[in-house]
Coordinates of C-alpha atoms in Angstrom, one line a residue:
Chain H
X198 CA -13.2 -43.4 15.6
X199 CA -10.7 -45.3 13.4
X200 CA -8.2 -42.6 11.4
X201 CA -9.5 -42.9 7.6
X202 CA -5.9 -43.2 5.5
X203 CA -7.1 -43.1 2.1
X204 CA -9.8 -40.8 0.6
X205 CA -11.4 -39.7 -2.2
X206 CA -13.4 -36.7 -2.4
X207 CA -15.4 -36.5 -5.7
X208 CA -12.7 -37.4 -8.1
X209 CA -13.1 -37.5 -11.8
X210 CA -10.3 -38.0 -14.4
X211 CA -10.6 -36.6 -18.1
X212 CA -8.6 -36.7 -20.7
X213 CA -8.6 -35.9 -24.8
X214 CA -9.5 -39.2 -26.8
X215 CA -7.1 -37.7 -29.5
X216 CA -4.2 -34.3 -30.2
X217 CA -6.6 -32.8 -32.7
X218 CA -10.1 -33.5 -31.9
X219 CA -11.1 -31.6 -28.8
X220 CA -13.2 -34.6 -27.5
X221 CA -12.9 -35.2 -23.7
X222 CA -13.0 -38.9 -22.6
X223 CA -14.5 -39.4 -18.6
X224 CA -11.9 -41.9 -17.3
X225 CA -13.6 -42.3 -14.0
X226 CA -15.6 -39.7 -12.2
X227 CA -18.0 -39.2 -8.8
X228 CA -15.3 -41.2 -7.5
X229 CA -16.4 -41.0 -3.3
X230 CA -14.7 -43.5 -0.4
X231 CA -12.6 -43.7 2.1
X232 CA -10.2 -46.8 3.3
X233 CA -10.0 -46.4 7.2
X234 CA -6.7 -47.4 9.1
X235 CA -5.7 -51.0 8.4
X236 CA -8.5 -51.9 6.0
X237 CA -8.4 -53.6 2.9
X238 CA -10.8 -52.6 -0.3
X239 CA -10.7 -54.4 -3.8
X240 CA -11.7 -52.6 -6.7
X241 CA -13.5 -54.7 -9.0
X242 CA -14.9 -53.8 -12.7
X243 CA -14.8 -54.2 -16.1
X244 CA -11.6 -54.2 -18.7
X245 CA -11.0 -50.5 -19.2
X246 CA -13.2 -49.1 -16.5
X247 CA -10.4 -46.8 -15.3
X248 CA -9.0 -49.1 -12.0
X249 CA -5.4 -48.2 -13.0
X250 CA -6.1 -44.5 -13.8
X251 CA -8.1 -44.8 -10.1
X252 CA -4.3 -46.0 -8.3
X253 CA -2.5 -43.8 -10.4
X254 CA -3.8 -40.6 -9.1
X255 CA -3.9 -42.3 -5.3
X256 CA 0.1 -42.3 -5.9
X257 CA 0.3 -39.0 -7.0
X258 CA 1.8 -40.1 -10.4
X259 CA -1.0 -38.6 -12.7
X260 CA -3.4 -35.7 -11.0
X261 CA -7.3 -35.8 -11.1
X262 CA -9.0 -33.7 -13.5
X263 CA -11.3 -32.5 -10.6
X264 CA -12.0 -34.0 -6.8
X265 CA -8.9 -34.3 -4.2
X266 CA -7.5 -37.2 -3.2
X267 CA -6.3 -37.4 0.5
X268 CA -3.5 -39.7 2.0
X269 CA -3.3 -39.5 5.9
X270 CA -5.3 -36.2 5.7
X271 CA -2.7 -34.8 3.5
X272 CA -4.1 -33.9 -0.3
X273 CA -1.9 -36.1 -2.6
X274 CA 0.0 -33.8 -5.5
X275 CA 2.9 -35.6 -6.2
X276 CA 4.4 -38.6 -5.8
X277 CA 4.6 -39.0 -1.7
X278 CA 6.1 -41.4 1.2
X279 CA 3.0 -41.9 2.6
X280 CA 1.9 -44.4 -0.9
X281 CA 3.5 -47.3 -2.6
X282 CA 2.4 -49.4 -5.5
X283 CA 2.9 -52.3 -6.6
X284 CA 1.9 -53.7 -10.5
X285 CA 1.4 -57.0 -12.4
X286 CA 5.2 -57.2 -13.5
X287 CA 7.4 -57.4 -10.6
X288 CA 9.8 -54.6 -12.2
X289 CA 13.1 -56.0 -10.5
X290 CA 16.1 -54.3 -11.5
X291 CA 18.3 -57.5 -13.4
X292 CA 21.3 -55.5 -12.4
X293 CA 20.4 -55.3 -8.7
X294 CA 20.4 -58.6 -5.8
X295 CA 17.6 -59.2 -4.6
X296 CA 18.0 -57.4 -1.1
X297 CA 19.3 -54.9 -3.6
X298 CA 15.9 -54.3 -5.0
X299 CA 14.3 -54.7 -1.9
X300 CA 16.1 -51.7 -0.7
X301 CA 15.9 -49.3 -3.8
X302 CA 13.0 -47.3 -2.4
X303 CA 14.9 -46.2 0.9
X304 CA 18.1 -45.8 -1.1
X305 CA 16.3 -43.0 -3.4
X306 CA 15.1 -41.5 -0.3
X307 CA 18.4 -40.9 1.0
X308 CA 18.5 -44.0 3.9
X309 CA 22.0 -44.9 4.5
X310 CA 23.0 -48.5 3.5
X311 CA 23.9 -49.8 7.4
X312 CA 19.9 -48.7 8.1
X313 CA 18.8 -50.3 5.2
X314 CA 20.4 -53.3 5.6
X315 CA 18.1 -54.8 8.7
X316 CA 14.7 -53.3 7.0
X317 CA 15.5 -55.3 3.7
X318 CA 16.9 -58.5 5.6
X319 CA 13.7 -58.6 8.2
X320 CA 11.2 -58.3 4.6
X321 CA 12.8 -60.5 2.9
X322 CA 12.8 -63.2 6.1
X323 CA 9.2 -63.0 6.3
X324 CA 8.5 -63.1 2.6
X325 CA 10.0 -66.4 2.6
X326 CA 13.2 -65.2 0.3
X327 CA 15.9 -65.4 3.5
X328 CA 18.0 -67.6 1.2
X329 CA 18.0 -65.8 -1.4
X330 CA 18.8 -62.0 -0.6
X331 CA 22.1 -62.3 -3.0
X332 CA 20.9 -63.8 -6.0
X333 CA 20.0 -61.5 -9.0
X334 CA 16.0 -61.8 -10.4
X335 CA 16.3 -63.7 -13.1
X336 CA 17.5 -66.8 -10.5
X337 CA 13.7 -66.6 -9.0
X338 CA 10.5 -67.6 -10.4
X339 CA 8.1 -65.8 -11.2
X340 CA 5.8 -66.1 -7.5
X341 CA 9.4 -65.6 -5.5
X342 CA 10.2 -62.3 -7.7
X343 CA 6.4 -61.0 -6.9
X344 CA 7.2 -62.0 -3.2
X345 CA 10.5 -59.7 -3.7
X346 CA 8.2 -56.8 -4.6
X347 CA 6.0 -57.0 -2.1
X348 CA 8.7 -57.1 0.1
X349 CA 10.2 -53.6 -2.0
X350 CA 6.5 -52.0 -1.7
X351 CA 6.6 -52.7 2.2
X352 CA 10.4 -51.7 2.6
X353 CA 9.4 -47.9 2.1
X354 CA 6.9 -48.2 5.1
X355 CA 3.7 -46.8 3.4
X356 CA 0.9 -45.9 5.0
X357 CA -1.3 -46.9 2.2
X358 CA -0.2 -49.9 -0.2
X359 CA -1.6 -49.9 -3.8
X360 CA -2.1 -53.0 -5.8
X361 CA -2.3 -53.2 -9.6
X362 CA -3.3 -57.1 -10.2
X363 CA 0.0 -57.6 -8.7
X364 CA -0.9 -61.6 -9.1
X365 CA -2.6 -61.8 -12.4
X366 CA 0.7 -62.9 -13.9
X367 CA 0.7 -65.8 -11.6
X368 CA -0.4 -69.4 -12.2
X369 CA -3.5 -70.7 -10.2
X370 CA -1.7 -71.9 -7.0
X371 CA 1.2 -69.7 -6.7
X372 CA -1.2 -66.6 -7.0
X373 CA -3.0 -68.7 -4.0
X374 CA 0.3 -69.0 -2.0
X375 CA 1.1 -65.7 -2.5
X376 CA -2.4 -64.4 -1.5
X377 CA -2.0 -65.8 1.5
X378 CA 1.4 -64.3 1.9
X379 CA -0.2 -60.7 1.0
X380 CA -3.2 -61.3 3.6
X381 CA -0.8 -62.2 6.5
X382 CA 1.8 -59.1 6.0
X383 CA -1.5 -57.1 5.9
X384 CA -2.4 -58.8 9.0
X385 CA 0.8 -58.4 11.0
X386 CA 1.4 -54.6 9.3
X387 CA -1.6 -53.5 9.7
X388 CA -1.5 -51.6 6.4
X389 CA -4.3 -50.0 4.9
X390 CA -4.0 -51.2 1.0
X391 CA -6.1 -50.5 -2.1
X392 CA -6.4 -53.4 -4.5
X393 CA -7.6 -53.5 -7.6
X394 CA -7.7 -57.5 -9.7
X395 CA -10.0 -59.0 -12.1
X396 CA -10.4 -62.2 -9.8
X397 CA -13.5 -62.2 -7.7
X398 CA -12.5 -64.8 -5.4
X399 CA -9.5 -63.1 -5.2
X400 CA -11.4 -60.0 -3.9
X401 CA -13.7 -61.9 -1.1
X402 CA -10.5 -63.4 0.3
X403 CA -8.1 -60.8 0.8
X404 CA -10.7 -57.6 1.2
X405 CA -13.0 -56.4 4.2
X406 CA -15.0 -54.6 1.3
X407 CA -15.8 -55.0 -2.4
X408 CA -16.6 -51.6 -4.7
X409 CA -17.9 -52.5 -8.0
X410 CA -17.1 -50.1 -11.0
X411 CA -19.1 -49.4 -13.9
X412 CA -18.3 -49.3 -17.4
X413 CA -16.3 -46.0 -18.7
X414 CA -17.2 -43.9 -17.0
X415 CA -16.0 -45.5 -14.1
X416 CA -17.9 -44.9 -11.0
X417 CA -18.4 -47.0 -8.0
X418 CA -22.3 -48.9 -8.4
X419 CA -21.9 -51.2 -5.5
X420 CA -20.1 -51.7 -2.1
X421 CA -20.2 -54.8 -0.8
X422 CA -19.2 -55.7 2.8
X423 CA -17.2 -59.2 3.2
X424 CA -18.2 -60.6 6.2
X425 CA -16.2 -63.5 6.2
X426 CA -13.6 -63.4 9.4
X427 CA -10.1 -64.0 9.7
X428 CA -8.8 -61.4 6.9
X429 CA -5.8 -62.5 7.3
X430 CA -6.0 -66.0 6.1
X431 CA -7.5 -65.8 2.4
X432 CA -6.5 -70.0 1.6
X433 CA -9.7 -70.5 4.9
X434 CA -11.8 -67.6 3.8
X435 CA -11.7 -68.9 0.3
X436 CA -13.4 -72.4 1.8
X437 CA -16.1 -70.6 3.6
X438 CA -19.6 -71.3 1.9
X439 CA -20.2 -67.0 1.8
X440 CA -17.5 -66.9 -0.7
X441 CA -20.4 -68.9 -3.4
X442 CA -23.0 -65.7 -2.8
X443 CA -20.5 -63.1 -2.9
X444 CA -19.5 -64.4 -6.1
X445 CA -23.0 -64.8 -8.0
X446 CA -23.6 -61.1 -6.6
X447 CA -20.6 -59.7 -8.3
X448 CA -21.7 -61.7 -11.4
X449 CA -24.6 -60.6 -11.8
X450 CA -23.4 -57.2 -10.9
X451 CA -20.7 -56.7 -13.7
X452 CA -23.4 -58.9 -15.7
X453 CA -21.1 -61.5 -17.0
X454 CA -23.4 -64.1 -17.4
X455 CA -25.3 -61.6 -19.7
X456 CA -21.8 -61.2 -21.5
X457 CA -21.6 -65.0 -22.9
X458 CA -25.5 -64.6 -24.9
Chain W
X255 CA 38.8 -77.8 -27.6
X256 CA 41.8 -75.6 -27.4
X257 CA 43.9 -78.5 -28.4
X258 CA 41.8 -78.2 -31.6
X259 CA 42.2 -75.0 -32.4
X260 CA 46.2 -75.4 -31.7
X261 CA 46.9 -78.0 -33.9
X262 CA 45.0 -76.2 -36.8
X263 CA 47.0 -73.0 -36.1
X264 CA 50.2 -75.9 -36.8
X265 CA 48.6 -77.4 -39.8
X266 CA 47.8 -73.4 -40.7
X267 CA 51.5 -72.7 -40.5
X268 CA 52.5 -75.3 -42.1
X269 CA 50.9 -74.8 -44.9
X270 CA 51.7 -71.2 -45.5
X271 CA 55.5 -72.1 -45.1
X272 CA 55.2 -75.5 -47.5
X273 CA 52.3 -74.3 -49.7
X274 CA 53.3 -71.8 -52.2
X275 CA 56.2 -73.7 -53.0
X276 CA 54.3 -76.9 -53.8
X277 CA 51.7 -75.2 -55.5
X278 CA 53.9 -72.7 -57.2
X279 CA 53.3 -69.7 -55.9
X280 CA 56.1 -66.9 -55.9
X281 CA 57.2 -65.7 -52.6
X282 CA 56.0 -62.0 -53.6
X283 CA 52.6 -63.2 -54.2
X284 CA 52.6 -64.9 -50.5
X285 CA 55.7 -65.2 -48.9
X286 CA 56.0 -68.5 -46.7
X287 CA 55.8 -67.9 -43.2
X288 CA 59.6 -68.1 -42.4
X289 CA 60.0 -65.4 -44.7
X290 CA 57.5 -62.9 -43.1
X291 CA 59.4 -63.8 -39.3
X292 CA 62.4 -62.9 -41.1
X293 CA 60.8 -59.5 -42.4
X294 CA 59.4 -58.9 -38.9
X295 CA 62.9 -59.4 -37.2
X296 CA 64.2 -57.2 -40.2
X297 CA 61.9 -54.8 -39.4
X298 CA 62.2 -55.1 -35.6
X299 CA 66.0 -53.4 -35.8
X300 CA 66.1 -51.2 -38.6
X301 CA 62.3 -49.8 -39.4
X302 CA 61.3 -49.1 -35.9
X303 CA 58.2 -51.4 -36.1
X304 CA 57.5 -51.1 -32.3
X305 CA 57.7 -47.5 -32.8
X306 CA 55.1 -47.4 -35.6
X307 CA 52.8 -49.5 -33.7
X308 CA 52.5 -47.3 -30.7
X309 CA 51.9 -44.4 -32.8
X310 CA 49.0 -46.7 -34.4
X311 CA 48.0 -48.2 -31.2
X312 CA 48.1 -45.0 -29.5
X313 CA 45.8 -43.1 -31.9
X314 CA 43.2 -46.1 -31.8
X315 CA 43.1 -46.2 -28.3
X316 CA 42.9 -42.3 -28.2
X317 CA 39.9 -42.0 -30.8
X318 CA 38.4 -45.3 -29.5
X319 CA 37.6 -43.6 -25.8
X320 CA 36.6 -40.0 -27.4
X321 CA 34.4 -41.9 -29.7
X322 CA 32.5 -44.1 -26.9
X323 CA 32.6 -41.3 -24.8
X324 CA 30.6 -39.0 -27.2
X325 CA 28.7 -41.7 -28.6
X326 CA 27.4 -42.7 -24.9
X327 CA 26.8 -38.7 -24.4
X328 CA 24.9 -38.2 -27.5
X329 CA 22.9 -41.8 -27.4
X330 CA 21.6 -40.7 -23.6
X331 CA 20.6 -37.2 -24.9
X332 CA 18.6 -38.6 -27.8
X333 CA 17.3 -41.3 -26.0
X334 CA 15.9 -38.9 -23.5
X335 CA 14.4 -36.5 -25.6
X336 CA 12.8 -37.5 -28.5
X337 CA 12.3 -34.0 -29.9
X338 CA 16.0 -33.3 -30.3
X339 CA 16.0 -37.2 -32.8
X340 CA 13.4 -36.0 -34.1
X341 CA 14.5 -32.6 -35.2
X342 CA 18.2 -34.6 -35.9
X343 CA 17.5 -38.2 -37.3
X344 CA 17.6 -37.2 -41.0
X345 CA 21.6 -35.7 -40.3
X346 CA 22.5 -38.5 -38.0
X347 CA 21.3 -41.0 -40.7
X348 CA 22.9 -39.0 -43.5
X349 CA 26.5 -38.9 -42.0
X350 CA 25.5 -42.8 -40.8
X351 CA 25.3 -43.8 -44.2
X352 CA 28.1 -42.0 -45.5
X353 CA 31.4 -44.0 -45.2
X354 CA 33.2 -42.5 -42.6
X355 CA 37.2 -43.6 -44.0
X356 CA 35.7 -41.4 -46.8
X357 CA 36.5 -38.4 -44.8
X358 CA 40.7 -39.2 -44.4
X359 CA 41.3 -37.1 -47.1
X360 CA 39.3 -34.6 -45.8
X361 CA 40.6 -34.2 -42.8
X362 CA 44.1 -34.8 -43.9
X363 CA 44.0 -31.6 -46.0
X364 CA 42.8 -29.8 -42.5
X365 CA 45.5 -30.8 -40.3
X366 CA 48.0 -32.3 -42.1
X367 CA 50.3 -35.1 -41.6
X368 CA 49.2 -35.0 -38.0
X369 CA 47.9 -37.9 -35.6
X370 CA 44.8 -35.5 -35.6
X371 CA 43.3 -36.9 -39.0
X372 CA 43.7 -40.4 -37.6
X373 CA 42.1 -40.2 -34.6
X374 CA 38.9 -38.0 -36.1
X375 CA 38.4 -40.7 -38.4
X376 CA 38.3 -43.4 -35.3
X377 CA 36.0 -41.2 -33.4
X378 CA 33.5 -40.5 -36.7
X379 CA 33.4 -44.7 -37.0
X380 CA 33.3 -46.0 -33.2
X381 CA 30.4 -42.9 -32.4
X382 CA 28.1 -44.6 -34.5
X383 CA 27.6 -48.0 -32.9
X384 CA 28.1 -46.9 -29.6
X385 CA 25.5 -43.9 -30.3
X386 CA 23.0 -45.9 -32.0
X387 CA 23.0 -48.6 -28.9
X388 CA 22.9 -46.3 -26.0
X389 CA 20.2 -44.9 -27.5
X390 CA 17.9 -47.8 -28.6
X391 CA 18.6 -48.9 -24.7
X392 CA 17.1 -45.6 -23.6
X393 CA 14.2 -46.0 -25.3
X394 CA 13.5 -49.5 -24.8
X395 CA 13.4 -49.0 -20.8
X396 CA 9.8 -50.1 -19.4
X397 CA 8.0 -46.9 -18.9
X398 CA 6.4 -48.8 -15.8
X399 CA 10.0 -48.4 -13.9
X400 CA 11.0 -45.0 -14.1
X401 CA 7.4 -44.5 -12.8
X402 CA 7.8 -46.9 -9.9
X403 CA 11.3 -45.0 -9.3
X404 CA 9.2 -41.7 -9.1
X405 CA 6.8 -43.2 -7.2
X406 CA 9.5 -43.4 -4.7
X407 CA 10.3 -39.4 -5.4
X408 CA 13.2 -39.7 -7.6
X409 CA 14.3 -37.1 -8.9
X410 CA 15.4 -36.6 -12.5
X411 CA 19.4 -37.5 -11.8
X412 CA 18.4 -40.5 -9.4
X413 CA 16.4 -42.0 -12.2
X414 CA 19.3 -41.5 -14.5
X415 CA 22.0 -43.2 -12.6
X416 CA 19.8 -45.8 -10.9
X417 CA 17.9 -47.1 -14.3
X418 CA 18.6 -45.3 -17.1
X419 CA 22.4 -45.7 -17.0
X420 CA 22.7 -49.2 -15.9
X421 CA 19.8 -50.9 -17.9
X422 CA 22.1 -49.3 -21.2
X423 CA 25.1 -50.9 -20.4
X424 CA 24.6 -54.4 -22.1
X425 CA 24.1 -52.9 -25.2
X426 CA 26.5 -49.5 -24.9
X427 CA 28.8 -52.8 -24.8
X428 CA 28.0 -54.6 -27.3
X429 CA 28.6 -51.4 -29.5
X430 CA 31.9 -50.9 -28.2
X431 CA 32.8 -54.6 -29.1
X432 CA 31.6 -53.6 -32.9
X433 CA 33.7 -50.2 -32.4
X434 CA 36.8 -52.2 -31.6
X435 CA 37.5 -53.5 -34.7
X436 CA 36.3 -50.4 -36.7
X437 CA 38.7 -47.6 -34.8
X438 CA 41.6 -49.9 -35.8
X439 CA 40.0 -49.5 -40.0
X440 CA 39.6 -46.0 -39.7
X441 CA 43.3 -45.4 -37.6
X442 CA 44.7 -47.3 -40.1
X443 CA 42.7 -45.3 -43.0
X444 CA 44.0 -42.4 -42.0
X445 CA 47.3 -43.1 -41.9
X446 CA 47.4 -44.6 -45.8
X447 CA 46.0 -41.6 -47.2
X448 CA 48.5 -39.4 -45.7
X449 CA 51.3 -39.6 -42.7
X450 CA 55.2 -40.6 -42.3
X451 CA 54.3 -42.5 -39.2
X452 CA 52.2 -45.0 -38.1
X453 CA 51.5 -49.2 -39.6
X454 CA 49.9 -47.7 -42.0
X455 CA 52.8 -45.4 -43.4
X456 CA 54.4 -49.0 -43.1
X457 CA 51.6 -50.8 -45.0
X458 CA 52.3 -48.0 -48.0
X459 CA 56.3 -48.2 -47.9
X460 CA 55.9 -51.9 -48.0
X461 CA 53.5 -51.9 -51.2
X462 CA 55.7 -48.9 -53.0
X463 CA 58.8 -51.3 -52.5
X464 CA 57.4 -54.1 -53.5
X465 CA 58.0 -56.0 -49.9
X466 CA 55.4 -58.1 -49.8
X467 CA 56.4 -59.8 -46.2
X468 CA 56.9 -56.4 -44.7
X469 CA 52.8 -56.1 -45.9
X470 CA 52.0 -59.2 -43.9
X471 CA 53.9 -58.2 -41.0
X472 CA 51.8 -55.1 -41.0
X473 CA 48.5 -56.6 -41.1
X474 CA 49.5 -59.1 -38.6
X475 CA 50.3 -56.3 -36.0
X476 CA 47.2 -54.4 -36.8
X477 CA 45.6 -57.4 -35.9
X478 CA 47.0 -57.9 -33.1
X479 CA 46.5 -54.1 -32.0
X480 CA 42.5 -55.1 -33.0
X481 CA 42.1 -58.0 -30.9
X482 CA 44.0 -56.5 -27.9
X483 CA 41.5 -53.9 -27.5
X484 CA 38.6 -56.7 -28.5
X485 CA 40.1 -58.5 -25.2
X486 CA 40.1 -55.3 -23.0
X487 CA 36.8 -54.7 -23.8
X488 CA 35.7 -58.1 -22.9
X489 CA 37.1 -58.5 -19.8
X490 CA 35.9 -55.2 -18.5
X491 CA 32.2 -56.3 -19.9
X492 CA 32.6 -59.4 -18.1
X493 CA 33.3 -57.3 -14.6
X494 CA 30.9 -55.0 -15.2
X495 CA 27.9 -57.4 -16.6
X496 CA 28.4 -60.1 -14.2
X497 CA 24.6 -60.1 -13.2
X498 CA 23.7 -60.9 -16.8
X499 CA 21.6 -64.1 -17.6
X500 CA 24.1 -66.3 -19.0
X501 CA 27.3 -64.7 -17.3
X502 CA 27.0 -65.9 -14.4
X503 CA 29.3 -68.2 -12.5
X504 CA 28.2 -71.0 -10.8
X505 CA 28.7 -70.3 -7.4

């Protein structure tokens, strides 16, 4: 039996819609999967169904209001090695290089700079940005600075990587490059990630699975299974004639067509 | 370019030494630029002028660096905790708004005809724009990094000296270029309302004896003491901000 990575167990999020009113506002709740070694899930739902507030408690930045969530059979409390995230802005340091950046996460854990060094180089190599581990942020556009934090979020070694939309910044055919780029270091990694993005096609191409939110309260309605193969190649997966069905099912599932009467 | 701004510094002397003649001007209205070189020699050997810009210089440079350095402290320690601004934004703004060379007197009747007044007043007027900066740089960090630093398990002094310290320096910078030229005003404040020593002792001798060129020479060392510091502060800002947008040289 494959090792299940990520999991959670019932999890529910609440919070107080306001100081002084004692109303409780369900974020998210009945919250029940589990991402098995080296498999890649999208999260998929409407605006405001709580996808963020779903990663944020995966990282350990913000507990659940009730349910545990498990990383590598550990129960996630705080902040831990096992997770990384990575968000819609790219968050570069403008003070910090490029390899600089790349090598923040190990630097705050305490790795000396002559082991960092080869972990940040390698990264960077393979995310296409070999030429440019001295030059400061703002010298990169916009897909190679995304491509920088990619390489950042892998840097730390995670067992689990969580994505925030990290490509809904991105125009149409960069965000397609960079797909790509995510799918193969998934590939070649082997790293269990967690992505959540507003793009259904987006979804079909990089993921093994689908889960469908609801409105607030967010809860998962729907799994779907992408059985499309070669994972790690979204720019063929995206040609595939299943990607055309996958889409009009997750369409009429977050009932956007019902959205435009 | 820089011949440009040469040859107007030439027409600029020339018509300080030539002008008030031709228009009829009396040398203790303006005195014409040989006049005022004459006056500086003068004062070179017998008023100890390099001996009453030190003191002046000294005094700025002293209440310049306890100024920034308390500004800085202050600006992170408001910045990071609202409550405390919260609880001390109406006195901050109160003494803010107050003009600080107002207090001279004030602090010349505590410790007399000491370089103490002097350089209180320089710290009161540099903490202000170097507070006020800091501070605003604090705040205006994304919320989104510090988290991504504790996603990494940062711990409180990690996220100080690897984002909050170094994302305020542009603007803790641009404060201290503002609190250049003020330390000099308020050094020089201090020193009029009450001291034997000092440009501004010399700025009062001049006016009480009616030595209008010994005036001139004073402001023109102030000056001088005012854009000396404007320069150090540059260059370091230029070493230290090297990664800004802008800054950069090509390479």
């Amino acid at each position: 039996m494959t090792k299940v990575r990520l999991e959670f167990r019932n999890v529910a999020k609440r919070f107080p819609a306001q100081r002084k009113s004692g109303d409780i506002v369900t974020a998210v709740e009945h919250l029940d999967f589990a991402l098995a070694e080296g498999e890649v899930v999208s999260i998929i739902g409407p605006s405001g169904c709580g996808k963020s507030t779903l990663l944020n408690m995966g990282s350990g930045l913000d507990p659940a209001s009730s349910g545990e969530v498990f990383v590598d059979g550990e129960k996630v409390v705080k902040p831990n090695e096992h997770v990384a995230f990575m968000l819609q802005k790219d968050l570069l340091l403008p003070w910090r290089t490029i390899r600089e950046n790349v090598e923040i996460g190990l630097e705050i854990r305490g790795v000396s700079a002559r082991e960092r060094e080869p972990i940040s180089l390698s990264l960077l190599k393979r995310c296409r940005l070999g030429d440019f581990v001295n030059h400061y942020p703002h010298q990169l556009s916009g897909g190679m600075r995304q491509r920088a934090a990619l390489a950042r979020t892998l840097a730390v070694d995670p067992a689990v990587l969580l994505l925030d939309e990290p490509f809904s910044a991105l125009d149409a055919q960069t965000k397609m490059v960079l797909q790509q780029d995510l799918g193969q270091m998934l590939g070649e990694t082997g790293k269990t990630a967690l992505f959540v993005t507003h793009d259904l096609v987006e979804a079909i191409a990089l993921s093994d699975r689908v889960l469908v939110m609801s409105q607030r309260p967010g809860r998962i309605v729907k799994e779907i299974v992408i059985d499309i193969p070669d994972r790690p190649n979204p720019m063929e997966r995206r040609k595939s004639p299943k990607v055309g069905p996958y889409v009009a099912d997750l369409m009429s599932l977050l009932h956007i067509d019902e959205a435009v009467v | 370019m820089m011949a440009g701004s040469l040859a107007l510094f030439v027409v600029f002397l020339a018509a300080w030494e030539w002008g008030p003649a031709l228009t009829g001007i009396p040398p203790f209205i303006i005195p014409p630029a040989s006049q005022v070189w004459n006056s500086f020699l003068r004062m070179l050997a017998n008023d100890q002028l390099m001996y009453h810009t030190a003191i002046t210089a000294f005094q700025v440079v002293i209440g310049f660096i306890l100024g920034m350095i308390l500004g800085m402290v202050v600006g992170f320690i408001l910045g990071m905790s609202p409550t405390a601004e919260f609880i001390l934004s109406p006195y901050i703004l109160a003494l803010q708004i107050a003009p600080k060379v107002a207090f001279a007197p004030l602090f010349v009747i505590w410790f007399g005809y000491t370089v103490y007044p002097k350089i209180l007043v320089a710290v009161l007027i540099v903490f202000f724009p170097v507070m006020i900066n800091v501070l605003g740089a604090v705040r205006a960090i994304d919320p989104d990094i510090v988290r991504l630093a504790k996603s990494f398990n940062a711990s409180r002094t990690q996220v100080f000296w690897k984002i909050e310290f170094p994302a305020s320096l542009p603007p803790f910078f641009a404060g201290l270029r503002i609190a250049a030229t003020l330390a000099v005003i308020g050094v020089v404040v201090g020193e009029i309302v009450g001291g034997n020593t000092g440009l501004g002792y010399l700025l009062t001798y001049g006016e009480g004896s009616g030595n209008t060129a010994m005036v001139f020479v004073t402001i023109i060392m102030l000056t001088i003491i005012g854009i000396l510091l404007y320069g150090a502060i540059v260059m370091i800002e230029n070493r230290v901000l090297h990664w800004l947008p802008g800054r950069m040289r090509p390479a």
